[in-house]
Amino acid sequence: MDRVALVTGAARGIGQVIATALAEPGMTVYINDVAHWDEAAETQKGVEAKGGAARLIEFDVTDAAAAEQAVERIVKESGRLDILVNNAGITRDNLIMRMKEEDWDLVLAVNLKGAYHCIKAASRPMIKQRWGRIINISSVVGVMGNAGQANYSASKAGLIGLTKTVARELASRHITVNAVAPGFIISEMTGSLPEKVKEQMLAQIPLNRFGTAEEVAFAVAFLASEQAAYITGQVIHVNGGMLMA
């Protein structure tokens, strides 16, 4: 059966790799972003190169009406929505005593409330078709915390609670809801860190290396598949052993 997926924050980074990992003949991937919208065309090329159909859909996940309208458009164009990957996320790091309230509010609005908006909108067509896969991208710091990231850690911890609750609510409709929690992943951010900081980070990882976006995407693609039908309400940790939950 042909499937339709929506990946938020998919213009670059982990979101881009996830969108490409989901791509295959018969799959239509809707690529969402706001902050890096000018790079979304690259994700589109990657999806199409793997035989999938790619469509760009620009909307702000913090806007409930925009999320609902986006899902309505997807269902109108493609007839269904099978897979939702809530990947959109931002950071505004600082120590709690210095953290501005607007930075707290913005990170929670994008990372957590944005996922709520998208899940609420996507659950309607999924319930109607009695099939769905929802995957929320959390983080290792949502479980173990991280100094200077109170807002980010809180948002990612909140995603885990949201995942488990919605999994219970939607299970009777054959909709699974899971989270993937990446650890330290190779990215522009980690690439620019001083060597001493990298060494300190690596010392926490038993596999002694950073992960790749592809390794995160493989976990997402599996959870989105038919083979993962009996997995719901779970947090899949992709962290090289940094946290063994």
Short mmCIF file of C-alpha atoms in Angstrom, two decimals:
data_model
loop_
_atom_site.label_atom_id
_atom_site.label_comp_id
_atom_site.label_asym_id
_atom_site.label_seq_id
_atom_site.Cartn_x
_atom_site.Cartn_y
_atom_site.Cartn_z
CA MET A 1 0.00 0.00 0.00
CA ASP A 2 1.19 3.51 -0.80
CA ARG A 3 1.98 5.55 2.29
CA VAL A 4 2.08 9.27 3.07
CA ALA A 5 4.44 10.82 5.62
CA LEU A 6 4.91 14.27 7.13
CA VAL A 7 8.31 15.17 8.60
CA THR A 8 8.60 18.48 10.42
CA GLY A 9 11.87 20.39 10.53
CA ALA A 10 13.05 18.41 7.52
CA ALA A 11 15.00 20.99 5.50
CA ARG A 12 18.36 19.93 6.90
CA GLY A 13 20.13 17.95 9.60
CA ILE A 14 18.48 14.91 11.18
CA GLY A 15 15.08 15.84 9.71
CA GLN A 16 16.47 15.83 6.19
CA VAL A 17 18.05 12.41 6.69
CA ILE A 18 14.83 11.04 8.21
CA ALA A 19 12.78 12.23 5.24
CA THR A 20 15.23 10.57 2.86
CA ALA A 21 15.29 7.35 4.90
CA LEU A 22 11.50 7.08 4.65
CA ALA A 23 11.59 7.53 0.88
CA GLU A 24 10.89 4.59 -1.39
CA PRO A 25 8.62 3.89 -4.36
CA GLY A 26 5.02 4.34 -3.24
CA MET A 27 5.91 6.74 -0.42
CA THR A 28 4.99 10.42 -0.52
CA VAL A 29 6.97 12.53 1.93
CA TYR A 30 5.75 16.00 2.88
CA ILE A 31 8.73 18.11 3.87
CA ASN A 32 8.03 20.82 6.43
CA ASP A 33 10.25 23.59 7.76
CA VAL A 34 10.23 27.28 8.55
CA ALA A 35 13.62 28.39 9.81
CA HIS A 36 15.56 26.79 6.94
CA TRP A 37 12.91 26.77 4.25
CA ASP A 38 15.38 27.81 1.55
CA GLU A 39 17.16 24.45 2.03
CA ALA A 40 14.04 22.28 1.75
CA ALA A 41 14.58 21.72 -1.98
CA GLU A 42 17.69 19.68 -1.16
CA THR A 43 15.60 17.31 0.94
CA GLN A 44 13.12 17.08 -1.91
CA LYS A 45 15.90 15.99 -4.27
CA GLY A 46 17.06 13.36 -1.79
CA VAL A 47 13.59 11.87 -1.44
CA GLU A 48 13.03 11.78 -5.19
CA ALA A 49 16.45 10.20 -5.78
CA LYS A 50 15.30 7.21 -3.71
CA GLY A 51 12.12 6.81 -5.72
CA GLY A 52 9.71 8.56 -3.39
CA ALA A 53 7.44 11.50 -4.14
CA ALA A 54 8.32 14.70 -2.31
CA ARG A 55 6.15 17.71 -1.60
CA LEU A 56 7.10 20.86 0.26
CA ILE A 57 4.72 22.18 2.91
CA GLU A 58 5.70 25.32 4.79
CA PHE A 59 3.94 25.96 8.10
CA ASP A 60 4.84 26.95 11.64
CA VAL A 61 4.26 24.08 14.07
CA THR A 62 3.62 26.57 16.88
CA ASP A 63 0.48 27.72 15.04
CA ALA A 64 -2.38 25.30 15.77
CA ALA A 65 -4.52 26.50 12.86
CA ALA A 66 -1.59 26.23 10.44
CA ALA A 67 -0.87 22.65 11.53
CA GLU A 68 -4.50 21.69 11.09
CA GLN A 69 -4.67 23.31 7.67
CA ALA A 70 -1.47 21.54 6.62
CA VAL A 71 -2.88 18.13 7.53
CA GLU A 72 -6.14 18.96 5.74
CA ARG A 73 -4.13 19.85 2.63
CA ILE A 74 -2.15 16.60 2.81
CA VAL A 75 -5.31 14.49 3.10
CA LYS A 76 -6.98 16.43 0.29
CA GLU A 77 -4.00 15.98 -2.04
CA SER A 78 -2.93 12.45 -1.12
CA GLY A 79 -6.05 10.91 0.39
CA ARG A 80 -4.43 9.93 3.68
CA LEU A 81 -1.70 10.59 6.24
CA ASP A 82 0.06 7.51 7.61
CA ILE A 83 3.28 8.67 9.25
CA LEU A 84 4.03 11.77 11.32
CA VAL A 85 7.59 12.50 12.47
CA ASN A 86 7.78 15.39 14.94
CA ASN A 87 11.36 16.49 14.42
CA ALA A 88 11.08 20.30 14.44
CA GLY A 89 13.12 21.68 17.31
CA ILE A 90 15.28 24.57 18.43
CA THR A 91 17.69 25.41 21.25
CA ARG A 92 18.16 28.58 23.27
CA ASP A 93 20.79 27.46 25.77
CA ASN A 94 21.70 29.24 28.99
CA LEU A 95 22.01 28.57 32.70
CA ILE A 96 18.62 28.69 34.42
CA MET A 97 19.53 31.83 36.41
CA ARG A 98 20.28 33.66 33.16
CA MET A 99 17.62 32.14 30.94
CA LYS A 100 15.17 34.64 29.51
CA GLU A 101 11.51 33.78 29.85
CA GLU A 102 10.99 34.28 26.13
CA ASP A 103 13.70 31.68 25.42
CA TRP A 104 11.99 29.21 27.73
CA ASP A 105 8.62 29.86 26.10
CA LEU A 106 9.92 29.65 22.52
CA VAL A 107 11.73 26.33 22.99
CA LEU A 108 8.69 24.76 24.67
CA ALA A 109 6.41 26.20 21.98
CA VAL A 110 8.38 24.68 19.10
CA ASN A 111 9.67 21.43 20.58
CA LEU A 112 6.71 20.33 22.68
CA LYS A 113 3.61 22.32 21.84
CA GLY A 114 4.43 22.05 18.14
CA ALA A 115 4.36 18.27 18.43
CA TYR A 116 1.03 18.49 20.27
CA HIS A 117 -0.45 20.58 17.45
CA CYS A 118 0.71 18.15 14.78
CA ILE A 119 -0.38 15.04 16.68
CA LYS A 120 -3.80 16.50 17.36
CA ALA A 121 -4.31 17.32 13.68
CA ALA A 122 -2.83 14.08 12.32
CA SER A 123 -4.68 11.78 14.71
CA ARG A 124 -8.02 12.52 13.04
CA PRO A 125 -7.25 11.02 9.61
CA MET A 126 -5.21 8.23 11.22
CA ILE A 127 -8.16 7.25 13.44
CA LYS A 128 -10.46 7.31 10.42
CA GLN A 129 -8.17 5.02 8.39
CA ARG A 130 -7.39 2.90 11.49
CA TRP A 131 -3.63 2.93 10.88
CA GLY A 132 -0.84 5.30 11.74
CA ARG A 133 2.69 5.80 12.95
CA ILE A 134 3.70 8.78 15.09
CA ILE A 135 7.38 9.19 15.97
CA ASN A 136 8.56 12.01 18.22
CA ILE A 137 12.23 13.02 18.22
CA SER A 138 13.24 13.45 21.85
CA SER A 139 16.82 13.52 23.18
CA VAL A 140 19.11 11.85 25.68
CA VAL A 141 19.04 15.11 27.67
CA GLY A 142 15.29 14.71 28.07
CA VAL A 143 16.08 11.70 30.26
CA MET A 144 19.34 12.60 31.98
CA GLY A 145 19.32 16.43 31.83
CA ASN A 146 22.12 18.73 30.74
CA ALA A 147 23.48 21.87 32.36
CA GLY A 148 22.57 24.99 30.40
CA GLN A 149 19.63 23.34 28.66
CA ALA A 150 16.76 23.51 31.13
CA ASN A 151 14.28 24.59 28.45
CA TYR A 152 15.46 22.06 25.85
CA SER A 153 15.67 19.20 28.37
CA ALA A 154 12.20 20.00 29.70
CA SER A 155 10.73 20.04 26.19
CA LYS A 156 12.33 16.70 25.29
CA ALA A 157 11.24 15.13 28.59
CA GLY A 158 7.75 16.41 27.91
CA LEU A 159 7.79 14.70 24.51
CA ILE A 160 8.39 11.37 26.22
CA GLY A 161 5.37 11.84 28.49
CA LEU A 162 3.30 12.97 25.52
CA THR A 163 4.41 9.90 23.56
CA LYS A 164 3.38 7.43 26.24
CA THR A 165 0.00 9.05 26.86
CA VAL A 166 -0.99 9.34 23.20
CA ALA A 167 0.19 5.77 22.61
CA ARG A 168 -2.41 4.61 25.15
CA GLU A 169 -5.12 6.81 23.65
CA LEU A 170 -4.64 5.69 20.04
CA ALA A 171 -3.63 2.04 20.38
CA SER A 172 -7.15 0.71 19.81
CA ARG A 173 -7.08 2.32 16.35
CA HIS A 174 -3.86 0.53 15.33
CA ILE A 175 -1.84 3.73 15.65
CA THR A 176 1.55 3.36 17.31
CA VAL A 177 3.30 6.27 19.01
CA ASN A 178 6.98 6.10 19.89
CA ALA A 179 9.94 8.37 20.56
CA VAL A 180 13.52 8.25 19.36
CA ALA A 181 16.05 9.85 21.71
CA PRO A 182 19.37 10.64 20.01
CA GLY A 183 22.55 11.17 21.99
CA PHE A 184 25.48 13.23 20.68
CA ILE A 185 25.13 13.22 16.89
CA ILE A 186 27.62 14.49 14.30
CA SER A 187 26.34 17.89 13.22
CA GLU A 188 27.41 21.45 12.51
CA MET A 189 27.20 22.10 16.25
CA THR A 190 29.39 19.20 17.37
CA GLY A 191 31.80 19.77 14.49
CA SER A 192 32.58 23.30 15.70
CA LEU A 193 33.24 22.32 19.33
CA PRO A 194 36.79 22.63 20.74
CA GLU A 195 38.72 19.36 20.83
CA LYS A 196 38.80 19.38 24.64
CA VAL A 197 35.01 19.57 24.79
CA LYS A 198 34.70 16.76 22.24
CA GLU A 199 37.01 14.60 24.34
CA GLN A 200 34.88 15.22 27.43
CA MET A 201 31.74 14.29 25.53
CA LEU A 202 33.29 11.16 24.04
CA ALA A 203 34.43 10.04 27.49
CA GLN A 204 30.73 9.60 28.38
CA ILE A 205 30.04 7.31 25.40
CA PRO A 206 31.02 3.63 25.68
CA LEU A 207 31.21 3.25 21.89
CA ASN A 208 33.68 6.16 21.91
CA ARG A 209 32.25 8.01 18.93
CA PHE A 210 29.48 10.39 18.02
CA GLY A 211 26.43 8.98 16.28
CA THR A 212 25.28 9.87 12.79
CA ALA A 213 22.00 11.28 11.56
CA GLU A 214 21.62 8.14 9.46
CA GLU A 215 21.67 5.97 12.59
CA VAL A 216 18.84 8.03 14.07
CA ALA A 217 16.92 7.86 10.78
CA PHE A 218 17.22 4.05 10.63
CA ALA A 219 15.44 3.82 14.00
CA VAL A 220 12.70 6.17 12.80
CA ALA A 221 12.22 4.27 9.56
CA PHE A 222 11.86 1.00 11.46
CA LEU A 223 9.25 2.43 13.83
CA ALA A 224 7.34 3.74 10.81
CA SER A 225 7.27 0.30 9.19
CA GLU A 226 4.81 -2.59 9.26
CA GLN A 227 7.41 -4.62 11.14
CA ALA A 228 7.09 -2.33 14.19
CA ALA A 229 3.35 -2.88 14.59
CA TYR A 230 3.72 -4.31 18.12
CA ILE A 231 5.92 -1.50 19.44
CA THR A 232 4.18 1.49 21.01
CA GLY A 233 4.75 3.87 23.90
CA GLN A 234 8.49 3.22 23.78
CA VAL A 235 11.60 5.40 23.78
CA ILE A 236 14.32 4.08 21.47
CA HIS A 237 17.69 5.39 22.62
CA VAL A 238 20.32 6.00 19.93
CA ASN A 239 23.26 7.15 22.02
CA GLY A 240 26.16 4.72 21.81
CA GLY A 241 25.54 3.53 25.36
CA MET A 242 25.81 6.98 26.93
CA LEU A 243 22.53 6.27 28.74
CA MET A 244 21.42 2.70 29.35
CA ALA A 245 17.77 2.94 30.40
#
